[in-house]
GROMACS .gro file of C-alpha atoms in nm:
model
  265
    1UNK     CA    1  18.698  19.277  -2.713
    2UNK     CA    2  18.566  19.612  -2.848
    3UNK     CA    3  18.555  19.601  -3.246
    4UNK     CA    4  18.830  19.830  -3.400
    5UNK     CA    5  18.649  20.099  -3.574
    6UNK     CA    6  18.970  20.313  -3.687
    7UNK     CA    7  18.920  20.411  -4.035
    8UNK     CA    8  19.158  20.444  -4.298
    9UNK     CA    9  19.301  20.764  -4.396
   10UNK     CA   10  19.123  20.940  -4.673
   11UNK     CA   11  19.315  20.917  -5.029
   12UNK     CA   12  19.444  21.336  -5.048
   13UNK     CA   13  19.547  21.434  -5.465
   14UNK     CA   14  19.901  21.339  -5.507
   15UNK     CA   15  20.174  21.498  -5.745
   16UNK     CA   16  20.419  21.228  -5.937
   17UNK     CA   17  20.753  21.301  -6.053
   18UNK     CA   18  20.782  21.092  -6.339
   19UNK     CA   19  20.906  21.004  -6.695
   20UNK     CA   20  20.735  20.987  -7.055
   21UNK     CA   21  20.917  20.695  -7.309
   22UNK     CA   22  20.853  20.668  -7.670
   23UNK     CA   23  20.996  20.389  -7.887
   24UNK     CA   24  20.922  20.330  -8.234
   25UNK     CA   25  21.036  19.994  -8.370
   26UNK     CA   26  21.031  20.090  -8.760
   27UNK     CA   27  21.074  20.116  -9.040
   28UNK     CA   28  21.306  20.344  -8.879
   29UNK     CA   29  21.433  20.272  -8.502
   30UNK     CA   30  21.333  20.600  -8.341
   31UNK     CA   31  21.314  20.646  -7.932
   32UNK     CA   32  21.277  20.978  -7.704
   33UNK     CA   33  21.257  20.981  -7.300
   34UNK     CA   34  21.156  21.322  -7.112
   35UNK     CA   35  21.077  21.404  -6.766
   36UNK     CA   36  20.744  21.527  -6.625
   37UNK     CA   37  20.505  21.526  -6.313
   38UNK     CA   38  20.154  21.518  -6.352
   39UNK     CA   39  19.840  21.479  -6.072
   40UNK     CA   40  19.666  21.170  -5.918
   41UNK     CA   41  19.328  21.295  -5.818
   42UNK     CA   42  19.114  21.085  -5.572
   43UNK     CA   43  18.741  21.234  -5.750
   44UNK     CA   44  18.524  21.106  -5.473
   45UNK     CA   45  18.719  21.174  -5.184
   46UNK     CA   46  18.793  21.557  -5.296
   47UNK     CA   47  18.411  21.616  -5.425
   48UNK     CA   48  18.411  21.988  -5.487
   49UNK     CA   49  18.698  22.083  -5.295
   50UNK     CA   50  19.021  22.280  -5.397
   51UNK     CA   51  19.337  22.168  -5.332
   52UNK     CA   52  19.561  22.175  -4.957
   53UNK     CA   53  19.821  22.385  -5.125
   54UNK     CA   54  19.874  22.751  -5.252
   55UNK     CA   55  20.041  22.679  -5.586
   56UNK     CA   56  19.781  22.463  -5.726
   57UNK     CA   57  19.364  22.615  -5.759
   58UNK     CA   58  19.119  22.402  -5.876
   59UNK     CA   59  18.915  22.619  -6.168
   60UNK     CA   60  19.113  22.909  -6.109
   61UNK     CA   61  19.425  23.087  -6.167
   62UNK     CA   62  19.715  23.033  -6.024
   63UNK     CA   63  20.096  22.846  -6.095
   64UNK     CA   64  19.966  22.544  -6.152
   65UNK     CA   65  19.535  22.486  -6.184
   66UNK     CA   66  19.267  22.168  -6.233
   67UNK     CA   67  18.994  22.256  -6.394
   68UNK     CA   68  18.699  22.035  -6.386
   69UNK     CA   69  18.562  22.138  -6.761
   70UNK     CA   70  18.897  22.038  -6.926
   71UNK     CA   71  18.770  21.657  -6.822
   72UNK     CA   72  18.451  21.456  -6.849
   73UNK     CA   73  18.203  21.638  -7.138
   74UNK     CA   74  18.306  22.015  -7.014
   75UNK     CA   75  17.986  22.098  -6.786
   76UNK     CA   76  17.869  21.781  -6.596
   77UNK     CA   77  18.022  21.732  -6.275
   78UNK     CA   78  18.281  21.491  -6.288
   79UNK     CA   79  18.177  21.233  -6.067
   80UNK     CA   80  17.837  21.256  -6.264
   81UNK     CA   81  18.025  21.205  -6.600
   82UNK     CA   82  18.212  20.903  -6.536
   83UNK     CA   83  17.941  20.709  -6.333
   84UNK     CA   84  17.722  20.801  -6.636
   85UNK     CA   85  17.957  20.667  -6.879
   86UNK     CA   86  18.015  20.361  -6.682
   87UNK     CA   87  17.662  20.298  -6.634
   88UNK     CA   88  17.616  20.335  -7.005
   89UNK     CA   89  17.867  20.055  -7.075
   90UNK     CA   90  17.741  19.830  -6.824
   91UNK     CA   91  17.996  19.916  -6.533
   92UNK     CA   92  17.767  19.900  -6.250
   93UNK     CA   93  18.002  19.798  -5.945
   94UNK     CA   94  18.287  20.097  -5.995
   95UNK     CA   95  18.132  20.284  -5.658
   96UNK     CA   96  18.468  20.316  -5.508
   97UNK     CA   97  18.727  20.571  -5.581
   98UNK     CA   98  18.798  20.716  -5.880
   99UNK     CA   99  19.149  20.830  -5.958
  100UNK     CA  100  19.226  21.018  -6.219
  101UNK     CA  101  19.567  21.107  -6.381
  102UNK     CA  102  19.643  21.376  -6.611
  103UNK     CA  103  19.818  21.669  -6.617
  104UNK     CA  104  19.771  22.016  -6.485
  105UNK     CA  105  19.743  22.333  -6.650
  106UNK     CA  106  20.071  22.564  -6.626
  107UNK     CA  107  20.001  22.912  -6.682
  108UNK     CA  108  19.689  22.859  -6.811
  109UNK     CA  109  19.806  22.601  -7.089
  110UNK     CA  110  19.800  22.234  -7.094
  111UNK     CA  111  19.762  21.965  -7.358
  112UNK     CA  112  19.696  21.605  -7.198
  113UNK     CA  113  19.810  21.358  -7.493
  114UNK     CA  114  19.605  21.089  -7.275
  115UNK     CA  115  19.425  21.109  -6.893
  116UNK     CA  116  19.326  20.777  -6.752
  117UNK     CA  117  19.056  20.754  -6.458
  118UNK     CA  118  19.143  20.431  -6.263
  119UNK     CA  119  18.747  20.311  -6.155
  120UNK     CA  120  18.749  20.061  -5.853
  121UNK     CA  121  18.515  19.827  -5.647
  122UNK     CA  122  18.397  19.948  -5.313
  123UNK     CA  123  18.686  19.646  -5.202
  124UNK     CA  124  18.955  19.868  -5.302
  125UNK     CA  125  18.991  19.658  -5.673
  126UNK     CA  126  19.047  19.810  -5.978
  127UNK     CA  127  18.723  19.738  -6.219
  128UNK     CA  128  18.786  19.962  -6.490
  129UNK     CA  129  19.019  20.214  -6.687
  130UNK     CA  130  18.894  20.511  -6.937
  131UNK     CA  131  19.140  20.618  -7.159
  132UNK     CA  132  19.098  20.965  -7.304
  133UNK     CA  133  19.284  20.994  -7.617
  134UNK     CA  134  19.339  21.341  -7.769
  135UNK     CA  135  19.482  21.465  -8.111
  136UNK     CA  136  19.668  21.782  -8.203
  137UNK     CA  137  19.347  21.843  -8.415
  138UNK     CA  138  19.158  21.912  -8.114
  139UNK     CA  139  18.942  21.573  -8.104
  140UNK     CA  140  18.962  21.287  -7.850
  141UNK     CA  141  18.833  20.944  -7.808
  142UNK     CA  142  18.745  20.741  -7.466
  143UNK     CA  143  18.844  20.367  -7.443
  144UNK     CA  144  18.699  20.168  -7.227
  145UNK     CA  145  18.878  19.891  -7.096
  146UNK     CA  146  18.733  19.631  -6.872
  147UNK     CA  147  18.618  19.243  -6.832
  148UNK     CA  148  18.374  19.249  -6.655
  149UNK     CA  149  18.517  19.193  -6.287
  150UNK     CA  150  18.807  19.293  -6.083
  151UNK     CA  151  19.134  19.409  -6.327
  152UNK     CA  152  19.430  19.243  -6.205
  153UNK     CA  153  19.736  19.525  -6.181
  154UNK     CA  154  19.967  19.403  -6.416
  155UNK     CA  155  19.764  19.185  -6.673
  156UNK     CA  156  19.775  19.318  -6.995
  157UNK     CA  157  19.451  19.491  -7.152
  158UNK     CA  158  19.336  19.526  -7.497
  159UNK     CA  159  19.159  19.757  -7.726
  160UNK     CA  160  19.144  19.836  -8.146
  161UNK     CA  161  19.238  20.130  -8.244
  162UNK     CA  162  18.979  20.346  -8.443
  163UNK     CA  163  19.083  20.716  -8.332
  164UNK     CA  164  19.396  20.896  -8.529
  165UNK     CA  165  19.661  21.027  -8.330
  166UNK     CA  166  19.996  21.031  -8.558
  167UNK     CA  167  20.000  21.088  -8.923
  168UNK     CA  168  20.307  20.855  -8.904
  169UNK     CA  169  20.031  20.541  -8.789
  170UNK     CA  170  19.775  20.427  -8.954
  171UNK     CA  171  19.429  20.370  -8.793
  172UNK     CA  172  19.474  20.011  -8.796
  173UNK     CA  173  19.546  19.701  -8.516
  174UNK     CA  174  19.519  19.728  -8.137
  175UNK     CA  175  19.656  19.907  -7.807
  176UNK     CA  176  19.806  19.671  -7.551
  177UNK     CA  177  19.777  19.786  -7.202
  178UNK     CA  178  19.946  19.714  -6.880
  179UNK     CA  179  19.865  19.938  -6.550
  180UNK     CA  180  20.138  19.878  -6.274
  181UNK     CA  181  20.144  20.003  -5.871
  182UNK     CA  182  20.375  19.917  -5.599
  183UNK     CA  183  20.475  20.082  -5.277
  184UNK     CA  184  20.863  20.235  -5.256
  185UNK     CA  185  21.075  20.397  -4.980
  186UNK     CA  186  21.015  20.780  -5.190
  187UNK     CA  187  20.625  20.683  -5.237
  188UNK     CA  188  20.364  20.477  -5.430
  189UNK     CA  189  20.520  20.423  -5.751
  190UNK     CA  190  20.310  20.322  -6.109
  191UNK     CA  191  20.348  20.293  -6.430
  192UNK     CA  192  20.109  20.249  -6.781
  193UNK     CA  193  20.257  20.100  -7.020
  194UNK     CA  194  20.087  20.162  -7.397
  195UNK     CA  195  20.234  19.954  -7.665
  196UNK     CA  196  20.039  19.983  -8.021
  197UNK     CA  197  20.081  19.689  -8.287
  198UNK     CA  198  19.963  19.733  -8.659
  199UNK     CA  199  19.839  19.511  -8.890
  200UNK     CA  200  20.236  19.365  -8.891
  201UNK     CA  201  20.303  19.334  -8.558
  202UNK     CA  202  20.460  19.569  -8.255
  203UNK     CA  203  20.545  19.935  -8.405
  204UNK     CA  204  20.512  20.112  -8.062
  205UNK     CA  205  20.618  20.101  -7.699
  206UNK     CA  206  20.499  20.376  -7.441
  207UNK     CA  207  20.530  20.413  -7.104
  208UNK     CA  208  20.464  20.660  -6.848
  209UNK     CA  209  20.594  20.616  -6.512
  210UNK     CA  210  20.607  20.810  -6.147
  211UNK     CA  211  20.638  20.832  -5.776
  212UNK     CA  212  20.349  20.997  -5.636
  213UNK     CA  213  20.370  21.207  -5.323
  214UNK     CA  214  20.144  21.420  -5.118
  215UNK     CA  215  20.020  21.758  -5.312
  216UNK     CA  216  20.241  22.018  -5.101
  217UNK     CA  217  20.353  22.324  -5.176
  218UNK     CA  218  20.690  22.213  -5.142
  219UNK     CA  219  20.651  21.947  -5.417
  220UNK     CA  220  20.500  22.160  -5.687
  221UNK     CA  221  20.771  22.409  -5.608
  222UNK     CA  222  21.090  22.154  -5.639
  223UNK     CA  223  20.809  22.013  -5.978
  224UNK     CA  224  20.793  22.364  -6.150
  225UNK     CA  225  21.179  22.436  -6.097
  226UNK     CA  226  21.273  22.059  -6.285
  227UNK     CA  227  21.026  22.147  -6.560
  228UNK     CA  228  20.930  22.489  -6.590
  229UNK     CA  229  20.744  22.510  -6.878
  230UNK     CA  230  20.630  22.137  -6.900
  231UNK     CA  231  20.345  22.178  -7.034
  232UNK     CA  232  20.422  22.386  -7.347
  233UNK     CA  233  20.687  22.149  -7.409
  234UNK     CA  234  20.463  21.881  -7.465
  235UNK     CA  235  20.309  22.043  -7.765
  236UNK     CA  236  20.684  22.145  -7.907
  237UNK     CA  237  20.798  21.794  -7.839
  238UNK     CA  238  20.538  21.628  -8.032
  239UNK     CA  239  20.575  21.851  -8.334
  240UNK     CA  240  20.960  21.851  -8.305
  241UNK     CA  241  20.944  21.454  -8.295
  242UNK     CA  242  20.682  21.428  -8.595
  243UNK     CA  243  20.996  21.710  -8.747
  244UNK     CA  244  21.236  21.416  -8.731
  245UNK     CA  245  21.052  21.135  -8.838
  246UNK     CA  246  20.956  21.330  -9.168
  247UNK     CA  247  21.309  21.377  -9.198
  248UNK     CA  248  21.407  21.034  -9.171
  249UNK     CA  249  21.120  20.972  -9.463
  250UNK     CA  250  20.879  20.748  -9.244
  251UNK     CA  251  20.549  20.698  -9.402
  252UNK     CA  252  20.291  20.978  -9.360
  253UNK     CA  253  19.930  20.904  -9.343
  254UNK     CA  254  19.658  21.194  -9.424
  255UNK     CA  255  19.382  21.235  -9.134
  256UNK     CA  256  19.106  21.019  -9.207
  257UNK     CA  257  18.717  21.156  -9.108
  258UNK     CA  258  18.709  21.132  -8.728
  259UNK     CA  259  18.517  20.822  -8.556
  260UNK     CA  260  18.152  20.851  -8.535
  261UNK     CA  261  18.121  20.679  -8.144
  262UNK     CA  262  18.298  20.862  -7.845
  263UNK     CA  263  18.356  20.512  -7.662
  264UNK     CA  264  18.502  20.169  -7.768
  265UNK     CA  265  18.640  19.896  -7.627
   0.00000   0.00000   0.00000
């Protein structure tokens, strides 16, 4: 019998309706939810091209715009940067696609708390996650988590924290991270799941979870109407939320010197 050569569909960037949760765990019980959407990007499938839809441009202006120097070190091609910084950190077997996750810009504006680029095998396995970490102060911080072979979806990963984020944290203990994915009826649905434990045990639990679906114009439209100004919220949120644990007299730790590599483990 002839041999089957039907191909698989290419991935195509995919828009996820989601939802953001925050719980701390004390001294004070404190816990927030809010609805979002953000992008799933297949990097290697795209290469250099924009986007199938007319309210999204890719490093232009528009409703909703990617732009590839808000990622990556600001001027190296993307695909460049990350199978640079791979290669760097021994990550030699990540040649299949590379999804990335973040946010878009809204009017011009975004802040991106944290963008993870899922880094897979050639087989279709996940081999590696960067996590890029940014602070109201305008500094970020990559972690790097892998194990050196195939990440199961759903075991938990680990790194220390060494990069400040909330003056209500120290800079102390670990990140525990679990990366879920599994097919629904409405789409491809996944979750990351960031919980942070200090040098006395769990203090955090964060997840953020969504259904992708294609990028259409119909799907940014029903996005932007849910959250219309989603992306300046996130900035309000934050400080309204640091507001209220001040309030409610939670220690407050000053900003120590920022950390001196850009990658850990």
């Amino acid at each position: 019998m002839p041999r089957d050569r039907t191909q698989p569909p290419q991935p195509q960037p995919q828009l996820c309706l989601g939802r953001v949760r925050h719980a701390r765990l004390r001294p004070r019980v404190h816990a927030f939810a809010y609805g979002m959407f953000y992008l799933r990007l297949p990097l290697r499938s795209m290469g250099m091209q924009d986007f199938p839809a007319r309210l999204i441009s890719r490093n232009g202006a528009n409703l909703l715009s990617f732009r590839d120097g808000d990622h990556g070190d600001g001027t190296t091609p993307l695909l460049d940067w990350i199978d640079g910084l791979l290669r760097q950190q021994g990550v030699r077997d990540a040649g299949g696609e590379i999804w990335l996750q973040t946010m878009p810009r809204m009017f011009g504006y975004v802040f991106n708390p944290v963008s993870f680029w899922f880094c897979h095998r050639p087989d279709g396995s996940l081999r590696a996650v960067v996590c890029d970490v940014r602070n109201t102060f305008g500094e970020r911080h990559l972690y790097l988590l892998e194990q050196g072979g195939p990440i199961a979806y759903g075991s938990e990963l680990q790194a220390s924290k060494i990069f400040h984020v909330s003056p209500f944290c120290k800079v102390e203990g670990h990140y525990r991270f679990r990366f879920l994915r599994n097919s629904e009826q409405g789409g491809e649905r996944h979750l990351a799941r960031v919980d942070y434990d200090d040098l006395d045990g769990p203090l955090l639990q964060t997840s953020l979870s969504g259904t992708a679906q294609p990028l259409r114009d119909g799907a940014i439209a029903w996005a932007l109407l849910r959250y219309p100004l989603m992306t300046f919220g996130v900035m309000a949120r934050i400080h309204w939320q640091a507001l209220r644990l001040w309030l409610r007299r939670v220690p407050f730790f000053s900003k120590p010197l920022p950390p001196q590599e850009k990658v850990s483990r």
